[in-house]
Tab-separated table of N, CA and C in Angstrom:
chain	number	residue	atom	x	y	z
P	1252	MET	N	-2.900	11.263	30.278
P	1252	MET	CA	-3.298	11.377	28.896
P	1252	MET	C	-4.606	10.604	28.697
P	1253	ASN	N	-5.538	11.216	28.017
P	1253	ASN	CA	-6.791	10.554	27.673
P	1253	ASN	C	-6.683	9.965	26.294
P	1254	TYR	N	-6.969	8.680	26.183
P	1254	TYR	CA	-6.943	8.024	24.894
P	1254	TYR	C	-8.078	7.019	24.810
P	1255	THR	N	-8.403	6.611	23.603
P	1255	THR	CA	-9.411	5.608	23.350
P	1255	THR	C	-8.805	4.550	22.467
P	1256	ILE	N	-9.016	3.296	22.847
P	1256	ILE	CA	-8.681	2.165	21.967
P	1256	ILE	C	-10.016	1.639	21.452
P	1257	ARG	N	-10.149	1.592	20.149
P	1257	ARG	CA	-11.425	1.181	19.562
P	1257	ARG	C	-11.196	0.436	18.248
P	1258	ASP	N	-12.277	-0.204	17.789
P	1258	ASP	CA	-12.246	-0.796	16.453
P	1258	ASP	C	-12.077	0.306	15.420
P	1259	ALA	N	-11.245	0.060	14.437
P	1259	ALA	CA	-11.081	1.045	13.385
P	1259	ALA	C	-12.350	1.165	12.537
P	1260	ARG	N	-12.481	2.335	11.947
P	1260	ARG	CA	-13.575	2.593	11.022
P	1260	ARG	C	-12.978	2.853	9.654
P	1261	VAL	N	-13.824	2.716	8.632
P	1261	VAL	CA	-13.322	2.894	7.265
P	1261	VAL	C	-12.683	4.280	7.104
P	1262	GLN	N	-13.225	5.288	7.739
P	1262	GLN	CA	-12.688	6.636	7.603
P	1262	GLN	C	-11.342	6.831	8.291
P	1263	ASP	N	-10.915	5.846	9.087
P	1263	ASP	CA	-9.597	5.910	9.763
P	1263	ASP	C	-8.444	5.438	8.871
P	1264	MET	N	-8.757	4.832	7.728
P	1264	MET	CA	-7.736	4.147	6.982
P	1264	MET	C	-6.659	5.081	6.410
P	1265	ALA	N	-6.962	6.314	6.132
P	1265	ALA	CA	-5.911	7.228	5.657
P	1265	ALA	C	-4.888	7.466	6.753
P	1266	GLN	N	-5.355	7.625	8.004
P	1266	GLN	CA	-4.410	7.809	9.116
P	1266	GLN	C	-3.696	6.513	9.447
P	1267	VAL	N	-4.368	5.383	9.308
P	1267	VAL	CA	-3.691	4.090	9.500
P	1267	VAL	C	-2.608	3.922	8.467
P	1268	HIS	N	-2.896	4.296	7.245
P	1268	HIS	CA	-1.903	4.222	6.171
P	1268	HIS	C	-0.667	5.075	6.517
P	1269	GLN	N	-0.882	6.253	7.067
P	1269	GLN	CA	0.261	7.108	7.466
P	1269	GLN	C	1.115	6.409	8.519
P	1270	LEU	N	0.474	5.722	9.451
P	1270	LEU	CA	1.224	4.965	10.465
P	1270	LEU	C	2.017	3.827	9.842
P	1271	ILE	N	1.418	3.151	8.857
P	1271	ILE	CA	2.105	2.074	8.158
P	1271	ILE	C	3.357	2.625	7.479
P	1272	HIS	N	3.228	3.750	6.840
P	1272	HIS	CA	4.386	4.373	6.161
P	1272	HIS	C	5.434	4.779	7.190
P	1273	GLU	N	4.992	5.323	8.328
P	1273	GLU	CA	5.949	5.714	9.380
P	1273	GLU	C	6.748	4.476	9.863
P	1274	LEU	N	6.077	3.349	10.004
P	1274	LEU	CA	6.776	2.125	10.416
P	1274	LEU	C	7.777	1.696	9.347
P	1275	ALA	N	7.393	1.793	8.085
P	1275	ALA	CA	8.312	1.424	6.995
P	1275	ALA	C	9.565	2.270	7.019
P	1276	VAL	N	9.416	3.562	7.300
P	1276	VAL	CA	10.572	4.467	7.419
P	1276	VAL	C	11.433	4.016	8.591
P	1277	TYR	N	10.797	3.735	9.747
P	1277	TYR	CA	11.526	3.313	10.936
P	1277	TYR	C	12.296	2.009	10.669
P	1278	GLU	N	11.694	1.124	9.899
P	1278	GLU	CA	12.341	-0.182	9.599
P	1278	GLU	C	13.262	-0.093	8.382
P	1279	LYS	N	13.534	1.123	7.945
P	1279	LYS	CA	14.516	1.392	6.888
P	1279	LYS	C	14.078	0.862	5.523
P	1280	GLU	N	12.770	0.849	5.290
P	1280	GLU	CA	12.221	0.432	4.019
P	1280	GLU	C	11.106	1.392	3.577
P	1281	PRO	N	11.467	2.692	3.400
P	1281	PRO	CA	10.442	3.687	3.135
P	1281	PRO	C	9.652	3.475	1.850
P	1282	ASP	N	10.212	2.762	0.896
P	1282	ASP	CA	9.538	2.561	-0.392
P	1282	ASP	C	8.851	1.210	-0.493
P	1283	ALA	N	8.787	0.454	0.583
P	1283	ALA	CA	8.231	-0.896	0.528
P	1283	ALA	C	6.725	-0.958	0.595
P	1284	VAL	N	6.067	0.107	1.061
P	1284	VAL	CA	4.633	0.071	1.232
P	1284	VAL	C	3.930	0.195	-0.128
P	1285	GLU	N	3.200	-0.813	-0.527
P	1285	GLU	CA	2.468	-0.813	-1.760
P	1285	GLU	C	0.960	-0.623	-1.529
P	1286	VAL	N	0.496	-1.001	-0.348
P	1286	VAL	CA	-0.920	-0.913	-0.040
P	1286	VAL	C	-1.341	0.568	0.022
P	1287	THR	N	-2.547	0.857	-0.411
P	1287	THR	CA	-3.069	2.219	-0.399
P	1287	THR	C	-4.192	2.335	0.597
P	1288	PRO	N	-4.581	3.553	0.976
P	1288	PRO	CA	-5.750	3.691	1.839
P	1288	PRO	C	-6.997	3.011	1.250
P	1289	ALA	N	-7.163	3.110	-0.077
P	1289	ALA	CA	-8.302	2.447	-0.747
P	1289	ALA	C	-8.223	0.919	-0.569
P	1290	ASP	N	-7.023	0.348	-0.652
P	1290	ASP	CA	-6.858	-1.086	-0.419
P	1290	ASP	C	-7.308	-1.446	0.989
P	1291	LEU	N	-6.862	-0.652	1.949
P	1291	LEU	CA	-7.229	-0.903	3.352
P	1291	LEU	C	-8.722	-0.798	3.567
P	1292	GLU	N	-9.339	0.165	2.923
P	1292	GLU	CA	-10.795	0.313	3.036
P	1292	GLU	C	-11.513	-0.913	2.447
P	1293	ARG	N	-11.099	-1.338	1.289
P	1293	ARG	CA	-11.712	-2.503	0.624
P	1293	ARG	C	-11.461	-3.794	1.411
P	1294	ASP	N	-10.225	-3.998	1.812
P	1294	ASP	CA	-9.830	-5.261	2.435
P	1294	ASP	C	-10.286	-5.403	3.891
P	1295	GLY	N	-10.467	-4.263	4.567
P	1295	GLY	CA	-10.866	-4.329	5.947
P	1295	GLY	C	-12.344	-4.116	6.193
P	1296	PHE	N	-13.045	-3.590	5.179
P	1296	PHE	CA	-14.447	-3.223	5.357
P	1296	PHE	C	-15.337	-3.623	4.188
P	1297	GLY	N	-14.786	-4.353	3.240
P	1297	GLY	CA	-15.563	-4.770	2.078
P	1297	GLY	C	-16.330	-6.030	2.305
P	1298	ALA	N	-16.759	-6.644	1.231
P	1298	ALA	CA	-17.573	-7.844	1.275
P	1298	ALA	C	-16.840	-9.005	1.959
P	1299	GLU	N	-15.537	-9.117	1.711
P	1299	GLU	CA	-14.732	-10.134	2.353
P	1299	GLU	C	-13.707	-9.428	3.249
P	1300	LYS	N	-14.007	-9.374	4.508
P	1300	LYS	CA	-13.142	-8.689	5.480
P	1300	LYS	C	-11.878	-9.517	5.724
P	1301	LEU	N	-10.738	-8.961	5.313
P	1301	LEU	CA	-9.480	-9.707	5.401
P	1301	LEU	C	-8.690	-9.439	6.668
P	1302	PHE	N	-9.026	-8.383	7.387
P	1302	PHE	CA	-8.297	-8.073	8.610
P	1302	PHE	C	-9.225	-7.347	9.588
P	1303	HIS	N	-8.765	-7.297	10.821
P	1303	HIS	CA	-9.425	-6.499	11.869
P	1303	HIS	C	-8.366	-5.499	12.353
P	1304	CYS	N	-8.812	-4.304	12.687
P	1304	CYS	CA	-7.863	-3.282	13.091
P	1304	CYS	C	-8.391	-2.537	14.305
P	1305	PHE	N	-7.534	-2.297	15.278
P	1305	PHE	CA	-7.819	-1.453	16.429
P	1305	PHE	C	-6.995	-0.189	16.233
P	1306	VAL	N	-7.525	0.936	16.698
P	1306	VAL	CA	-6.778	2.170	16.663
P	1306	VAL	C	-6.729	2.799	18.061
P	1307	ALA	N	-5.658	3.542	18.275
P	1307	ALA	CA	-5.515	4.354	19.496
P	1307	ALA	C	-5.740	5.802	19.045
P	1308	GLU	N	-6.690	6.458	19.721
P	1308	GLU	CA	-7.067	7.800	19.356
P	1308	GLU	C	-6.807	8.751	20.505
P	1309	VAL	N	-6.170	9.872	20.208
P	1309	VAL	CA	-5.929	10.935	21.197
P	1309	VAL	C	-6.350	12.233	20.550
P	1310	ASP	N	-7.250	12.934	21.211
P	1310	ASP	CA	-7.724	14.237	20.699
P	1310	ASP	C	-8.155	14.191	19.248
P	1311	GLY	N	-8.860	13.135	18.889
P	1311	GLY	CA	-9.400	13.031	17.519
P	1311	GLY	C	-8.407	12.560	16.473
P	1312	SER	N	-7.172	12.290	16.851
P	1312	SER	CA	-6.168	11.804	15.900
P	1312	SER	C	-5.806	10.362	16.199
P	1313	ILE	N	-5.587	9.604	15.141
P	1313	ILE	CA	-5.157	8.220	15.261
P	1313	ILE	C	-3.639	8.244	15.453
P	1314	VAL	N	-3.178	7.768	16.624
P	1314	VAL	CA	-1.743	7.807	16.953
P	1314	VAL	C	-1.162	6.410	17.130
P	1315	GLY	N	-1.985	5.387	16.926
P	1315	GLY	CA	-1.500	4.021	17.009
P	1315	GLY	C	-2.511	3.088	16.386
P	1316	MET	N	-2.033	1.902	16.044
P	1316	MET	CA	-2.929	0.885	15.485
P	1316	MET	C	-2.352	-0.507	15.656
P	1317	ALA	N	-3.248	-1.484	15.660
P	1317	ALA	CA	-2.878	-2.883	15.633
P	1317	ALA	C	-3.769	-3.554	14.603
P	1318	LEU	N	-3.129	-4.194	13.620
P	1318	LEU	CA	-3.845	-4.839	12.527
P	1318	LEU	C	-3.571	-6.340	12.606
P	1319	LEU	N	-4.646	-7.148	12.582
P	1319	LEU	CA	-4.512	-8.578	12.749
P	1319	LEU	C	-5.437	-9.310	11.789
P	1320	PHE	N	-5.179	-10.589	11.621
P	1320	PHE	CA	-6.057	-11.450	10.839
P	1320	PHE	C	-6.045	-12.851	11.386
P	1321	HIS	N	-7.062	-13.607	11.055
P	1321	HIS	CA	-7.212	-14.971	11.565
P	1321	HIS	C	-6.394	-15.954	10.727
P	1322	ARG	N	-5.820	-16.942	11.399
P	1322	ARG	CA	-5.052	-18.010	10.777
P	1322	ARG	C	-5.478	-19.332	11.413
P	1323	TYR	N	-4.981	-20.408	10.873
P	1323	TYR	CA	-5.252	-21.706	11.453
P	1323	TYR	C	-3.939	-22.497	11.520
P	1324	SER	N	-3.599	-22.961	12.713
P	1324	SER	CA	-2.392	-23.758	12.908
P	1324	SER	C	-2.748	-25.228	12.884
P	1325	THR	N	-1.994	-26.004	12.141
P	1325	THR	CA	-2.217	-27.447	12.127
P	1325	THR	C	-1.862	-28.066	13.467
P	1326	TRP	N	-1.104	-27.399	14.281
P	1326	TRP	CA	-0.736	-27.909	15.607
P	1326	TRP	C	-1.676	-27.405	16.672
P	1327	LYS	N	-2.148	-26.166	16.558
P	1327	LYS	CA	-2.894	-25.517	17.642
P	1327	LYS	C	-4.360	-25.284	17.345
P	1328	GLY	N	-4.714	-25.147	16.092
P	1328	GLY	CA	-6.079	-24.772	15.731
P	1328	GLY	C	-6.149	-23.276	15.450
P	1329	PRO	N	-7.238	-22.609	15.867
P	1329	PRO	CA	-7.391	-21.203	15.530
P	1329	PRO	C	-6.367	-20.305	16.254
P	1330	ILE	N	-5.745	-19.463	15.467
P	1330	ILE	CA	-4.790	-18.474	15.986
P	1330	ILE	C	-5.061	-17.154	15.291
P	1331	ILE	N	-4.454	-16.109	15.769
P	1331	ILE	CA	-4.458	-14.839	15.032
P	1331	ILE	C	-3.039	-14.383	14.809
P	1332	HIS	N	-2.858	-13.664	13.736
P	1332	HIS	CA	-1.570	-13.082	13.397
P	1332	HIS	C	-1.663	-11.581	13.530
P	1333	LEU	N	-0.848	-11.030	14.385
P	1333	LEU	CA	-0.737	-9.582	14.540
P	1333	LEU	C	0.248	-9.079	13.507
P	1334	GLU	N	-0.256	-8.477	12.440
P	1334	GLU	CA	0.613	-8.041	11.351
P	1334	GLU	C	1.466	-6.861	11.753
P	1335	ASP	N	0.835	-5.866	12.384
P	1335	ASP	CA	1.600	-4.705	12.831
P	1335	ASP	C	0.936	-4.092	14.067
P	1336	LEU	N	1.768	-3.671	14.978
P	1336	LEU	CA	1.358	-2.837	16.109
P	1336	LEU	C	2.240	-1.587	16.000
P	1337	ILE	N	1.627	-0.444	15.765
P	1337	ILE	CA	2.388	0.761	15.500
P	1337	ILE	C	1.885	1.867	16.424
P	1338	VAL	N	2.802	2.565	17.050
P	1338	VAL	CA	2.511	3.791	17.791
P	1338	VAL	C	3.407	4.876	17.179
P	1339	THR	N	2.795	5.985	16.810
P	1339	THR	CA	3.564	7.075	16.207
P	1339	THR	C	4.720	7.485	17.145
P	1340	GLU	N	5.810	7.893	16.556
P	1340	GLU	CA	7.040	8.119	17.304
P	1340	GLU	C	6.839	9.044	18.523
P	1341	LYS	N	6.119	10.119	18.367
P	1341	LYS	CA	5.956	11.077	19.471
P	1341	LYS	C	5.169	10.499	20.642
P	1342	MET	N	4.451	9.389	20.418
P	1342	MET	CA	3.635	8.808	21.480
P	1342	MET	C	4.248	7.524	22.049
P	1343	ARG	N	5.402	7.100	21.556
P	1343	ARG	CA	6.035	5.894	22.096
P	1343	ARG	C	6.430	6.122	23.540
P	1344	GLY	N	6.241	5.106	24.368
P	1344	GLY	CA	6.539	5.206	25.783
P	1344	GLY	C	5.380	5.738	26.611
P	1345	SER	N	4.239	6.001	25.944
P	1345	SER	CA	3.091	6.571	26.622
P	1345	SER	C	2.130	5.514	27.199
P	1346	GLY	N	2.370	4.270	26.874
P	1346	GLY	CA	1.458	3.191	27.312
P	1346	GLY	C	0.463	2.777	26.220
P	1347	LEU	N	0.484	3.462	25.098
P	1347	LEU	CA	-0.441	3.118	24.018
P	1347	LEU	C	-0.158	1.747	23.387
P	1348	GLY	N	1.116	1.417	23.250
P	1348	GLY	CA	1.476	0.119	22.712
P	1348	GLY	C	0.951	-0.999	23.599
P	1349	ASP	N	1.103	-0.825	24.905
P	1349	ASP	CA	0.590	-1.810	25.865
P	1349	ASP	C	-0.915	-1.914	25.769
P	1350	ALA	N	-1.600	-0.776	25.648
P	1350	ALA	CA	-3.065	-0.758	25.549
P	1350	ALA	C	-3.526	-1.445	24.266
P	1351	LEU	N	-2.830	-1.208	23.156
P	1351	LEU	CA	-3.208	-1.850	21.900
P	1351	LEU	C	-2.967	-3.362	21.969
P	1352	LEU	N	-1.812	-3.776	22.497
P	1352	LEU	CA	-1.523	-5.198	22.611
P	1352	LEU	C	-2.532	-5.869	23.527
P	1353	THR	N	-2.913	-5.210	24.613
P	1353	THR	CA	-3.914	-5.754	25.513
P	1353	THR	C	-5.232	-5.985	24.776
P	1354	GLU	N	-5.618	-5.050	23.928
P	1354	GLU	CA	-6.857	-5.200	23.187
P	1354	GLU	C	-6.776	-6.371	22.212
P	1355	VAL	N	-5.628	-6.551	21.584
P	1355	VAL	CA	-5.431	-7.681	20.669
P	1355	VAL	C	-5.539	-8.996	21.449
P	1356	VAL	N	-4.914	-9.064	22.610
P	1356	VAL	CA	-4.940	-10.288	23.386
P	1356	VAL	C	-6.365	-10.576	23.864
P	1357	ARG	N	-7.071	-9.565	24.308
P	1357	ARG	CA	-8.488	-9.755	24.703
P	1357	ARG	C	-9.316	-10.258	23.538
P	1358	TYR	N	-9.143	-9.661	22.392
P	1358	TYR	CA	-9.829	-10.041	21.171
P	1358	TYR	C	-9.598	-11.529	20.876
P	1359	GLY	N	-8.320	-11.936	20.925
P	1359	GLY	CA	-8.001	-13.341	20.663
P	1359	GLY	C	-8.599	-14.247	21.710
P	1360	HIS	N	-8.504	-13.888	22.944
P	1360	HIS	CA	-9.041	-14.700	24.022
P	1360	HIS	C	-10.545	-14.862	23.898
P	1361	GLN	N	-11.232	-13.821	23.563
P	1361	GLN	CA	-12.705	-13.870	23.408
P	1361	GLN	C	-13.076	-14.787	22.268
P	1362	ARG	N	-12.212	-14.948	21.299
P	1362	ARG	CA	-12.499	-15.805	20.131
P	1362	ARG	C	-11.917	-17.196	20.281
P	1363	GLY	N	-11.331	-17.474	21.433
P	1363	GLY	CA	-10.836	-18.818	21.711
P	1363	GLY	C	-9.612	-19.210	20.941
P	1364	VAL	N	-8.786	-18.235	20.526
P	1364	VAL	CA	-7.592	-18.634	19.804
P	1364	VAL	C	-6.580	-19.256	20.748
P	1365	ARG	N	-5.752	-20.091	20.234
P	1365	ARG	CA	-4.781	-20.775	21.059
P	1365	ARG	C	-3.383	-20.190	20.979
P	1366	ARG	N	-3.225	-19.199	20.084
P	1366	ARG	CA	-1.920	-18.543	19.991
P	1366	ARG	C	-2.102	-17.242	19.203
P	1367	ILE	N	-1.246	-16.293	19.532
P	1367	ILE	CA	-1.166	-15.049	18.786
P	1367	ILE	C	0.271	-14.946	18.286
P	1368	ASN	N	0.413	-14.794	16.982
P	1368	ASN	CA	1.740	-14.735	16.346
P	1368	ASN	C	2.029	-13.330	15.832
P	1369	TRP	N	3.273	-12.950	15.829
P	1369	TRP	CA	3.741	-11.765	15.110
P	1369	TRP	C	5.237	-11.839	14.987
P	1370	GLU	N	5.782	-10.984	14.119
P	1370	GLU	CA	7.217	-10.899	13.920
P	1370	GLU	C	7.729	-9.577	14.490
P	1371	VAL	N	8.992	-9.579	14.868
P	1371	VAL	CA	9.662	-8.358	15.286
P	1371	VAL	C	11.058	-8.375	14.652
P	1372	ILE	N	11.464	-7.270	14.085
P	1372	ILE	CA	12.767	-7.199	13.443
P	1372	ILE	C	13.861	-7.360	14.513
P	1373	ASP	N	14.907	-8.080	14.203
P	1373	ASP	CA	15.852	-8.509	15.230
P	1373	ASP	C	16.634	-7.362	15.893
P	1374	TRP	N	16.705	-6.203	15.252
P	1374	TRP	CA	17.458	-5.078	15.855
P	1374	TRP	C	16.536	-4.140	16.667
P	1375	ASN	N	15.257	-4.429	16.733
P	1375	ASN	CA	14.324	-3.551	17.465
P	1375	ASN	C	14.286	-3.987	18.945
P	1376	ASP	N	15.374	-3.686	19.618
P	1376	ASP	CA	15.514	-4.102	21.029
P	1376	ASP	C	14.393	-3.573	21.944
P	1377	PRO	N	13.949	-2.311	21.782
P	1377	PRO	CA	12.844	-1.870	22.665
P	1377	PRO	C	11.563	-2.688	22.475
P	1378	ALA	N	11.228	-3.029	21.234
P	1378	ALA	CA	10.036	-3.820	20.983
P	1378	ALA	C	10.205	-5.234	21.533
P	1379	ILE	N	11.368	-5.832	21.338
P	1379	ILE	CA	11.622	-7.182	21.849
P	1379	ILE	C	11.499	-7.196	23.367
P	1380	ALA	N	12.097	-6.251	24.018
P	1380	ALA	CA	12.017	-6.174	25.476
P	1380	ALA	C	10.573	-5.977	25.933
P	1381	PHE	N	9.828	-5.141	25.245
P	1381	PHE	CA	8.423	-4.904	25.573
P	1381	PHE	C	7.627	-6.192	25.452
P	1382	TYR	N	7.753	-6.896	24.346
P	1382	TYR	CA	6.996	-8.130	24.127
P	1382	TYR	C	7.354	-9.190	25.165
P	1383	GLU	N	8.656	-9.347	25.411
P	1383	GLU	CA	9.074	-10.356	26.385
P	1383	GLU	C	8.616	-10.002	27.787
P	1384	SER	N	8.545	-8.721	28.106
P	1384	SER	CA	8.066	-8.331	29.453
P	1384	SER	C	6.587	-8.639	29.635
P	1385	ARG	N	5.874	-8.851	28.536
P	1385	ARG	CA	4.444	-9.169	28.605
P	1385	ARG	C	4.192	-10.687	28.491
P	1386	GLY	N	5.259	-11.459	28.435
P	1386	GLY	CA	5.110	-12.921	28.409
P	1386	GLY	C	5.271	-13.568	27.052
P	1387	ALA	N	5.539	-12.774	26.018
P	1387	ALA	CA	5.725	-13.344	24.685
P	1387	ALA	C	7.112	-14.004	24.584
P	1388	LYS	N	7.159	-15.060	23.771
P	1388	LYS	CA	8.445	-15.723	23.483
P	1388	LYS	C	8.895	-15.277	22.090
P	1389	VAL	N	10.111	-14.768	22.013
P	1389	VAL	CA	10.710	-14.418	20.735
P	1389	VAL	C	11.496	-15.629	20.265
P	1390	LEU	N	11.037	-16.272	19.199
P	1390	LEU	CA	11.645	-17.510	18.713
P	1390	LEU	C	12.804	-17.158	17.770
P	1391	ARG	N	13.992	-17.229	18.277
P	1391	ARG	CA	15.167	-16.828	17.522
P	1391	ARG	C	15.724	-17.940	16.626
P	1392	ASP	N	15.150	-19.107	16.709
P	1392	ASP	CA	15.646	-20.210	15.913
P	1392	ASP	C	14.763	-20.510	14.699
P	1393	TRP	N	13.837	-19.640	14.390
P	1393	TRP	CA	12.967	-19.778	13.215
P	1393	TRP	C	13.290	-18.626	12.233
P	1394	ASP	N	13.218	-18.917	10.978
P	1394	ASP	CA	13.390	-17.889	9.956
P	1394	ASP	C	12.051	-17.633	9.285
P	1395	VAL	N	11.779	-16.387	8.967
P	1395	VAL	CA	10.547	-16.031	8.255
P	1395	VAL	C	10.807	-16.285	6.784
P	1396	VAL	N	9.847	-16.879	6.103
P	1396	VAL	CA	9.961	-17.161	4.666
P	1396	VAL	C	8.885	-16.375	3.955
P	1397	HIS	N	9.303	-15.610	2.935
P	1397	HIS	CA	8.365	-14.843	2.123
P	1397	HIS	C	8.505	-15.279	0.666
P	1398	LEU	N	7.419	-15.403	-0.005
P	1398	LEU	CA	7.404	-15.603	-1.427
P	1398	LEU	C	6.650	-14.386	-1.990
P	1399	ASP	N	7.419	-13.388	-2.450
P	1399	ASP	CA	6.806	-12.144	-2.943
P	1399	ASP	C	6.267	-12.353	-4.368
P	1400	GLU	N	5.720	-11.288	-4.953
P	1400	GLU	CA	5.104	-11.422	-6.280
P	1400	GLU	C	6.098	-11.960	-7.300
P	1401	LYS	N	7.316	-11.444	-7.300
P	1401	LYS	CA	8.326	-11.917	-8.250
P	1401	LYS	C	8.632	-13.375	-7.978
P	1402	GLY	N	8.774	-13.751	-6.713
P	1402	GLY	CA	9.033	-15.125	-6.348
P	1402	GLY	C	7.923	-16.056	-6.767
P	1403	ILE	N	6.682	-15.598	-6.654
P	1403	ILE	CA	5.520	-16.397	-7.102
P	1403	ILE	C	5.612	-16.658	-8.600
P	1404	GLU	N	5.944	-15.611	-9.365
P	1404	GLU	CA	6.071	-15.756	-10.802
P	1404	GLU	C	7.193	-16.744	-11.167
P	1405	ILE	N	8.328	-16.618	-10.472
P	1405	ILE	CA	9.447	-17.532	-10.740
P	1405	ILE	C	9.044	-18.961	-10.398
P	1406	PHE	N	8.403	-19.144	-9.250
P	1406	PHE	CA	7.945	-20.463	-8.849
P	1406	PHE	C	7.058	-21.069	-9.903
P	1407	LEU	N	6.037	-20.313	-10.333
P	1407	LEU	CA	5.080	-20.823	-11.308
P	1407	LEU	C	5.704	-21.079	-12.673
P	1408	SER	N	6.735	-20.322	-13.021
P	1408	SER	CA	7.380	-20.514	-14.308
P	1408	SER	C	8.184	-21.825	-14.363
P	1409	LYS	N	8.438	-22.397	-13.192
P	1409	LYS	CA	9.242	-23.632	-13.136
P	1409	LYS	C	8.418	-24.897	-13.023
P	1410	ILE	N	7.086	-24.764	-13.129
P	1410	ILE	CA	6.282	-26.006	-13.038
P	1410	ILE	C	5.744	-26.373	-14.408
């Protein structure tokens, strides 16, 4: 199979958005996606670039993506957070996930980051096995904490 892993372009964001929705369906949250293609275009390519995205392209179609952003760890210094690595269902097992993750790791290494973080849902055994086979540690003793928009409002109402 011939594929290309490359930096995403603004015109790719509609297809990236489709992949994001496909992941939400897979993770049993089909209505959770609030971001729009226009949001992705603004936030990834506007005056203040909030994320970097790689895409996997086969025959002119975007069939995978990895979206990341920079963070800073008080323990480690500069790190990156891999928000999502998605390969469309029909292309899973083709090596595209490995190629995308490799590009993310190279990107981080070139920028001198000391760690790359991401989350994986606890029932996604194929993804967990894939990440662990590449040397990643899945930290099962940490819980992810989210303060969503409603939570932010509740928090602020109590001060």
